[in-house]
Coordinates of C-alpha atoms in Angstrom, one line a residue:
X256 CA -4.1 7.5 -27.1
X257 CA -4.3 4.0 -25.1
X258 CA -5.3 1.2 -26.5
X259 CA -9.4 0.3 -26.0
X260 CA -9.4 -2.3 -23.4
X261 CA -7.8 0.1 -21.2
X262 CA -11.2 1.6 -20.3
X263 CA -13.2 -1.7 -20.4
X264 CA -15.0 -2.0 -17.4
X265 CA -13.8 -4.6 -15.0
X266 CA -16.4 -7.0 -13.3
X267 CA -18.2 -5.4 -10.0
X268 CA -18.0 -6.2 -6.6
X269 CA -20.4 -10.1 -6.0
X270 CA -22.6 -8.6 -3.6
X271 CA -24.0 -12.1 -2.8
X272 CA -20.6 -13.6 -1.6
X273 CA -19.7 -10.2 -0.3
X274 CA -22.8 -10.5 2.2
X275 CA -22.6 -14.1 2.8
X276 CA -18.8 -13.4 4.4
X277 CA -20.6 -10.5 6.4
X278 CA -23.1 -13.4 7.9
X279 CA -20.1 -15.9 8.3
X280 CA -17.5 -13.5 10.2
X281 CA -20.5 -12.9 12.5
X282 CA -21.0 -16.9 13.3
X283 CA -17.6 -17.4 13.9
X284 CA -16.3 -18.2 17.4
X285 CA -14.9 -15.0 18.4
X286 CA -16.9 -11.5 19.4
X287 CA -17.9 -9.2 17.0
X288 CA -14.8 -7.6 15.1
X289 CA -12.6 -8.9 17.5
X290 CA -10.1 -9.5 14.7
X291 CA -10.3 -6.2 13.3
X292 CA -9.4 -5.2 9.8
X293 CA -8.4 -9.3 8.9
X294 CA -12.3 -9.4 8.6
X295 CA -12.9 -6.8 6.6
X296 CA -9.9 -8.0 4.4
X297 CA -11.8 -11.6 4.2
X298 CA -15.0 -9.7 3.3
X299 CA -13.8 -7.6 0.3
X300 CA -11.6 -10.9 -1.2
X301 CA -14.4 -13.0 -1.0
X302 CA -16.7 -10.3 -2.8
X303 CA -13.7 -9.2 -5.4
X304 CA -13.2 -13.0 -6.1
X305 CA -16.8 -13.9 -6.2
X306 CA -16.1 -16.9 -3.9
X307 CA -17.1 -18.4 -0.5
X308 CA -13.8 -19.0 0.8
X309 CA -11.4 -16.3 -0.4
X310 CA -7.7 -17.2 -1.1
X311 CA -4.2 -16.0 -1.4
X312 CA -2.3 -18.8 -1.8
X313 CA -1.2 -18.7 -5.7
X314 CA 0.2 -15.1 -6.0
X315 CA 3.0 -15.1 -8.4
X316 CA 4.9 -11.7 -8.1
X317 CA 6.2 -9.6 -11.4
X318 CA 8.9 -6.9 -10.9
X319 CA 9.0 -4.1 -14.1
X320 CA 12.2 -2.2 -14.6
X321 CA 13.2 1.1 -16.4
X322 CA 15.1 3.7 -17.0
X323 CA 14.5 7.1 -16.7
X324 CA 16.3 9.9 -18.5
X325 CA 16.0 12.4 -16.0
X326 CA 18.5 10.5 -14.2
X327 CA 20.8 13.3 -16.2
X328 CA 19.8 16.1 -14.0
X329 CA 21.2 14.2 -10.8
X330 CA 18.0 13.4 -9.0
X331 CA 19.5 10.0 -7.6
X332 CA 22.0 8.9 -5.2
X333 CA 22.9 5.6 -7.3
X334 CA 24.2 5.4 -10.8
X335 CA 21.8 4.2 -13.7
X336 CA 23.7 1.6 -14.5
X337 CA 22.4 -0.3 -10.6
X338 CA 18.9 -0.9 -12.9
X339 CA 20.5 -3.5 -15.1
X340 CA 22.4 -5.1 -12.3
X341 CA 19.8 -5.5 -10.2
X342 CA 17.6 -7.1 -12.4
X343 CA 20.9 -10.2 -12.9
X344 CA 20.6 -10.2 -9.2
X345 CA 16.3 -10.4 -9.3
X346 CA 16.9 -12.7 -11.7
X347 CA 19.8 -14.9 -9.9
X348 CA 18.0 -14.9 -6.2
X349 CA 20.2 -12.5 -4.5
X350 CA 17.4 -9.8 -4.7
X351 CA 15.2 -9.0 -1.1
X352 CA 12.0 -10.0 -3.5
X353 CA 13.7 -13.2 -4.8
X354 CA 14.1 -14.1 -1.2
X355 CA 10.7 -13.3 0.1
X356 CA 9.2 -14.9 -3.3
X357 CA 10.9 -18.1 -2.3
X358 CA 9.8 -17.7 1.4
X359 CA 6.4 -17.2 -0.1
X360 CA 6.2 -20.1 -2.4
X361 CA 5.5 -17.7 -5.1
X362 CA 6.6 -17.6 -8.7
X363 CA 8.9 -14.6 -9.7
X364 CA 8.9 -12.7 -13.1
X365 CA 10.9 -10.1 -14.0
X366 CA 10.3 -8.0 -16.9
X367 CA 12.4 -5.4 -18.8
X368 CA 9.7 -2.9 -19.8
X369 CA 12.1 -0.6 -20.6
X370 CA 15.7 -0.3 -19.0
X371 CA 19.2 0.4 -21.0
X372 CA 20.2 -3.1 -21.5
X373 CA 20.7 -3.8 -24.8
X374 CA 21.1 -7.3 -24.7
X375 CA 18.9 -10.6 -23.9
X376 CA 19.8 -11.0 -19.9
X377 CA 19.8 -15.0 -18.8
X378 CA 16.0 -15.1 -16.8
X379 CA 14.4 -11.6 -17.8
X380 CA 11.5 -11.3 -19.9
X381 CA 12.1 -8.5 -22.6
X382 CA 9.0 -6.5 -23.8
X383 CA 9.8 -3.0 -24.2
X384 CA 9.7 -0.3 -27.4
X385 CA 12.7 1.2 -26.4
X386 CA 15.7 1.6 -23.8
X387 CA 14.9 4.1 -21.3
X388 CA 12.8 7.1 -21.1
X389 CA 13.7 10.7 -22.2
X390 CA 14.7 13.6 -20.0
X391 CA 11.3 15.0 -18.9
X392 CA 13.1 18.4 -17.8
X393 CA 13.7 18.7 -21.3
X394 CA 11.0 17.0 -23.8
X395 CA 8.3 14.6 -23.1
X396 CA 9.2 10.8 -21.6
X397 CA 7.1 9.0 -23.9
X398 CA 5.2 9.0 -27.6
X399 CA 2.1 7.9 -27.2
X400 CA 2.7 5.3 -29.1
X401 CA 5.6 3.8 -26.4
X402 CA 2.9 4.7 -23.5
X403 CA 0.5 2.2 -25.0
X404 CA 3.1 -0.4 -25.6
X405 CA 4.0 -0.2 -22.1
X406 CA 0.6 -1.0 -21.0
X407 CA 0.5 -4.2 -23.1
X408 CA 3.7 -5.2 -21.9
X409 CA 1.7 -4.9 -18.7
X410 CA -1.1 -6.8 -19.7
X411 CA 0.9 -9.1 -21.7
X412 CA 2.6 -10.0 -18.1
X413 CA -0.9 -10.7 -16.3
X414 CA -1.5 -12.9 -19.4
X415 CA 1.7 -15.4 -18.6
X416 CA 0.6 -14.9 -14.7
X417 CA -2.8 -16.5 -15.3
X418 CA -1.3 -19.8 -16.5
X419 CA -0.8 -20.3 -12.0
X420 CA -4.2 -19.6 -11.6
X421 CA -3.7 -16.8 -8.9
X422 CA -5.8 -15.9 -6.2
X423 CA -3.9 -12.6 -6.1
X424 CA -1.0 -10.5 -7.9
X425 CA 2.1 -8.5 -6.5
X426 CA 3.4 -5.6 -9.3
X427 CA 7.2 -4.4 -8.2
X428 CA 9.2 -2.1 -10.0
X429 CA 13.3 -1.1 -10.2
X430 CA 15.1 1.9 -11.9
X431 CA 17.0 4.3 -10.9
X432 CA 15.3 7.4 -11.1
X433 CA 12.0 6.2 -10.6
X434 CA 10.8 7.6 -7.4
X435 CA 11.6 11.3 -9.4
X436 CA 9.1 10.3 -11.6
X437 CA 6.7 8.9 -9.3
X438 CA 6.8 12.0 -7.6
X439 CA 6.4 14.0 -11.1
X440 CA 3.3 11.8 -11.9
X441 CA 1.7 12.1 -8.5
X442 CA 2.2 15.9 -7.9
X443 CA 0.8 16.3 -11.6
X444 CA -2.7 13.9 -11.0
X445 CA -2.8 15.7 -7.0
X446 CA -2.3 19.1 -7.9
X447 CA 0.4 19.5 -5.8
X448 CA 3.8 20.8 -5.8
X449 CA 6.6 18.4 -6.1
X450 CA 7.9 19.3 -2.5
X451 CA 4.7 17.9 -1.0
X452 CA 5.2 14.7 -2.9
X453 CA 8.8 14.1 -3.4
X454 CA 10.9 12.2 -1.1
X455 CA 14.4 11.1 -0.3
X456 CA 14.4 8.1 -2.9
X457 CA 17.5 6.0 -3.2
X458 CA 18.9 8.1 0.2
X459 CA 19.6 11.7 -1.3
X460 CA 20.2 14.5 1.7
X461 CA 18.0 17.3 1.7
X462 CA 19.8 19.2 -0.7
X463 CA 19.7 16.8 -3.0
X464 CA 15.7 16.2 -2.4
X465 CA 15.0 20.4 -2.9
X466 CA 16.8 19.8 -6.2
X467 CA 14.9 17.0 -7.3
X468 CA 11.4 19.0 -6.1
X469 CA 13.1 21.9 -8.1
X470 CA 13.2 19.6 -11.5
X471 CA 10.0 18.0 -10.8
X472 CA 8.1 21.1 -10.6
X473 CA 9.7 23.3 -13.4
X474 CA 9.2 19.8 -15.6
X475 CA 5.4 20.2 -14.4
X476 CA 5.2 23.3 -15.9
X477 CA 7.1 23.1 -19.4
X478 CA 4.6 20.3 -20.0
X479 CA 1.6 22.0 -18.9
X480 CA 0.3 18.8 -16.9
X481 CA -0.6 20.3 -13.6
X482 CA -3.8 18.3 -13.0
X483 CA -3.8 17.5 -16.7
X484 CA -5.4 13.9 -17.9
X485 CA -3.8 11.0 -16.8
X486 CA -2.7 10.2 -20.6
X487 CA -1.3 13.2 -21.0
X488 CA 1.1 13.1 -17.9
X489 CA 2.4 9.9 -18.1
X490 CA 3.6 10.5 -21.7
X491 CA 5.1 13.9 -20.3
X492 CA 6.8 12.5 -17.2
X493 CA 6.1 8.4 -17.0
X494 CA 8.3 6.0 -17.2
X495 CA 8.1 2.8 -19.2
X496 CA 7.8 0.4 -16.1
X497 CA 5.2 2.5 -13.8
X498 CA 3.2 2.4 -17.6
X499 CA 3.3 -1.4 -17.6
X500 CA 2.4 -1.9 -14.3
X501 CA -1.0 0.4 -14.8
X502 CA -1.7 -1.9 -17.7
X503 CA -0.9 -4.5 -15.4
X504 CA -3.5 -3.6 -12.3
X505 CA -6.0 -2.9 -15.4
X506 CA -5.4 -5.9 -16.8
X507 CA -5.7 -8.0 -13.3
X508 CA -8.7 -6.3 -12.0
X509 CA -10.4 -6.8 -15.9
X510 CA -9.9 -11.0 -15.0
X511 CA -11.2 -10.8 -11.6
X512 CA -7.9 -10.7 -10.3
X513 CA -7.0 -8.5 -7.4
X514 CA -3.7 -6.4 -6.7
X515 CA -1.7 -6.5 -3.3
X516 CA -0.2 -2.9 -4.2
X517 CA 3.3 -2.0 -2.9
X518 CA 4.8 1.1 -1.4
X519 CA 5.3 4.4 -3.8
X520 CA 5.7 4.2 -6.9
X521 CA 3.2 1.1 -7.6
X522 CA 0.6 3.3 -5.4
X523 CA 1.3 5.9 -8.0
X524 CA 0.6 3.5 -10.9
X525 CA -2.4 2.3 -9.2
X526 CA -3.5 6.4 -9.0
X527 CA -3.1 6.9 -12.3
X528 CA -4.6 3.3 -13.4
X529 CA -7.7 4.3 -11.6
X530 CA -8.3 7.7 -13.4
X531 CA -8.0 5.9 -16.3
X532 CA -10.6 3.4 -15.2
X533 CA -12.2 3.8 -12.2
X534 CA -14.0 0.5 -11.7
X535 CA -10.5 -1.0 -11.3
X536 CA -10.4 0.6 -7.7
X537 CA -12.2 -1.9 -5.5
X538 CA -9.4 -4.6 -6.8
X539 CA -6.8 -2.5 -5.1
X540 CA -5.8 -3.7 -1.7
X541 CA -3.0 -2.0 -0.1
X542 CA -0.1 -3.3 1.9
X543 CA 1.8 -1.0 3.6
X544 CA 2.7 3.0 4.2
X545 CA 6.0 3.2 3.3
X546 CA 9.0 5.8 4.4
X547 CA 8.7 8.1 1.3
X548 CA 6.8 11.1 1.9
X549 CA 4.5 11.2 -0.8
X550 CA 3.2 7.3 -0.2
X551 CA 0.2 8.5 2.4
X552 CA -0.8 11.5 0.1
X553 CA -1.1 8.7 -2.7
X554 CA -3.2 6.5 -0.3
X555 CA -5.3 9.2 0.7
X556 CA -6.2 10.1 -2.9
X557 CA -6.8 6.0 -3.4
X558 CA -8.9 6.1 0.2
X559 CA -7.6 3.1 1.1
X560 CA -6.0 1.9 4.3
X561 CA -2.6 -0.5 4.5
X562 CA -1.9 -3.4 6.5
X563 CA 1.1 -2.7 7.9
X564 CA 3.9 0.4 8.3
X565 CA 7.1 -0.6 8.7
X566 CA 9.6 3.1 7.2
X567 CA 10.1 0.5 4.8
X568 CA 11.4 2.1 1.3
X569 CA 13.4 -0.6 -1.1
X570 CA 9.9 -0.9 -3.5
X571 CA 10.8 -4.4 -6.3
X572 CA 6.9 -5.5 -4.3
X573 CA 9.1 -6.3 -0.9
X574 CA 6.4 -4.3 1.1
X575 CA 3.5 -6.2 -0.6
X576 CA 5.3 -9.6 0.1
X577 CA 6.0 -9.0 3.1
X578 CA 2.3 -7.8 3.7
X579 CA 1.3 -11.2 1.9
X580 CA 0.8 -13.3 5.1
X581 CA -1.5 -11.2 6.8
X582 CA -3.5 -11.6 4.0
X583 CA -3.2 -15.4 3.7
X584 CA -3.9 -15.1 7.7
X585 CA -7.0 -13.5 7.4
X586 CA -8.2 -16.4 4.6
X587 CA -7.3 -18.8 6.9
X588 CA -9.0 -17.6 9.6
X589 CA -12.2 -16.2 7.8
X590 CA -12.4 -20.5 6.1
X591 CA -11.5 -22.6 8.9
X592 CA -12.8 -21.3 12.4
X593 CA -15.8 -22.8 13.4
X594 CA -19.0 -20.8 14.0
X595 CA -20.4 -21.0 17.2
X596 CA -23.2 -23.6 16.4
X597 CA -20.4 -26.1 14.7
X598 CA -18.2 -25.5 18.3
X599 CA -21.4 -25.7 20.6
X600 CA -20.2 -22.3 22.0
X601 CA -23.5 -20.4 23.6
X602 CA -23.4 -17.2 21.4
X603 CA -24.4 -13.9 22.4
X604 CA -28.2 -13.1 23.4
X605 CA -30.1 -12.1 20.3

């Protein structure tokens, strides 16, 4: 169903620089673990990026937006039409990622995988094989055929991103809708029902996030996807952009690459894009816990741990920029203190 290189493995963990940053964090003039989880951040970048001195200081950032057809059965607070003017403002630096990309000194793409928009938009990248999703309470999202397009629209963006050379890669996402199907594709790959998962989104009340559960889960079971393959759901109840972004992560964690993931609905991607390849997991670092109820679930099923939690929920990568410094931090730290013999500190006793 997706294309081949979707299941190539992706290159493992250097054990040899992995273990050298073990034996340099314990020279370094400061007691053992004293800087917590920064070490351990330094540890797994240097061993992801095969490299003495790991980096994040190239990390271009590429938003994905779509539609979703099941923005018919009045799952969101905002009208669909928000998607298309919110990528003009991505694109035009009004957005809260265009701001923290320029803070950050990092390139910005933004991509339509898949929204409405029917014509070219001034700064957006158009690689989609059609406009918007189907209603997944009523027939399947996605052929197969659009599901693997999306993916190499996703890999097709890591492509451009290696022309900076980057340490590191931020994935965002915008459409309206999306956190519905978020929530459909995690409750399907957890085995869980949709109220579990399913959160408030753009700001609907709690009526309007028991209806959206409601859809969700009756959607679950037309299609038949409770627990089903990872294929299989997110041609019943994907969306074009979360798609692109698991070819994305794929793609980055094939070249080396690792992904600062954001809050929901790229955690979701990054679910499903480990089912569908497993060794893509260790190039998976996560940023924050965000507001929507279904984020930690996600997490847990990922077993990772984020950097920081801050009820943030506006997803276009803002949590994973925001993250970004911490990261950069622990680099900086991990490459340029001085071990104890270089600072003539006495070190502990052996």
């Amino acid at each position: 169903m997706l294309p081949e290189w979707v299941y190539k493995k992706c290159p493992e963990i250097s054990a040899v620089h992995r273990e050298a940053a073990v034996a340099r964090q314990a020279q370094l003039t400061k007691p053992a673990g004293a800087l917590g989880r920064l070490e351990q951040l330094a540890i797994e970048l240097a061993g992801l990026q095969a490299t003495g001195e790991p980096r994040a200081a190239r990390v271009p950032i590429i938003v994905f937006a779509g539609d979703h057809g099941i923005v018919a059965q009045g799952v969101s607070a905002y009208p669909q039409e928000v998607t298309i003017a919110m990528m003009a403002n991505f694109a035009s630096g009004g957005a809260a990622i265009s701001v923290l990309a320029r803070e950050l000194g990092s390139s910005l793409e933004i991509v339509d995988a898949g929204t409405l928009a029917r014509e070219a938009m001034a700064g957006i990248v158009i690689d989609k094989p059609r406009s918007g999703t189907r209603d997944f309470s009523v027939e399947a999202a996605l052929t197969a055929a659009e599901l693997a397009f999306a993916f190499e629209a996703g890999q097709r963006a890591v492509a451009r991103a290696e022309a900076h050379q980057p340490d590191l890669l931020i994935f965002g996402e915008m459409g309206i809708g999306n956190t519905t199907t978020a929530a459909a594709i995690a409750a399907s790959l957890l085995g869980m029902g949709a109220d579990e998962v399913a959160g408030s989104g753009t700001g609907v009340d709690a009526a309007g996030r028991a209806h959206k559960a409601r859809v969700i889960d009756a959607a679950i079971a037309h299609h038949g996807i409770a627990s089903a393959p990872p294929e299989k759901i997110l041609c019943a109840v994907g969306g074009l952009e979360i798609a692109a972004i698991c070819g994305a992560i794929i793609a980055a964690a094939q070249r080396r690459i690792p992904v600062l993931i954001d809050g929901f609905i790229v955690s979701v991607a990054a679910l499903a894009a480990a089912r569908l390849n497993p060794s893509c997991q260790p190039f998976l670092l996560p940023s924050h816990q965000s507001a929507e109820q279904g984020h930690r679930l996600v997490l847990r099923a990922l077993n990772v741990q984020p950097l920081i939690s801050l009820d943030l929920r506006l997803g276009e990568g803002s949590g994973a920029a925001i993250a970004l410094p911490l990261v950069r931090l622990a680099c900086s730290l991990h490459n340029g203190m001085a071990t104890f013999a270089q600072a003539n500190v006495p070190d502990r006793p052996a």
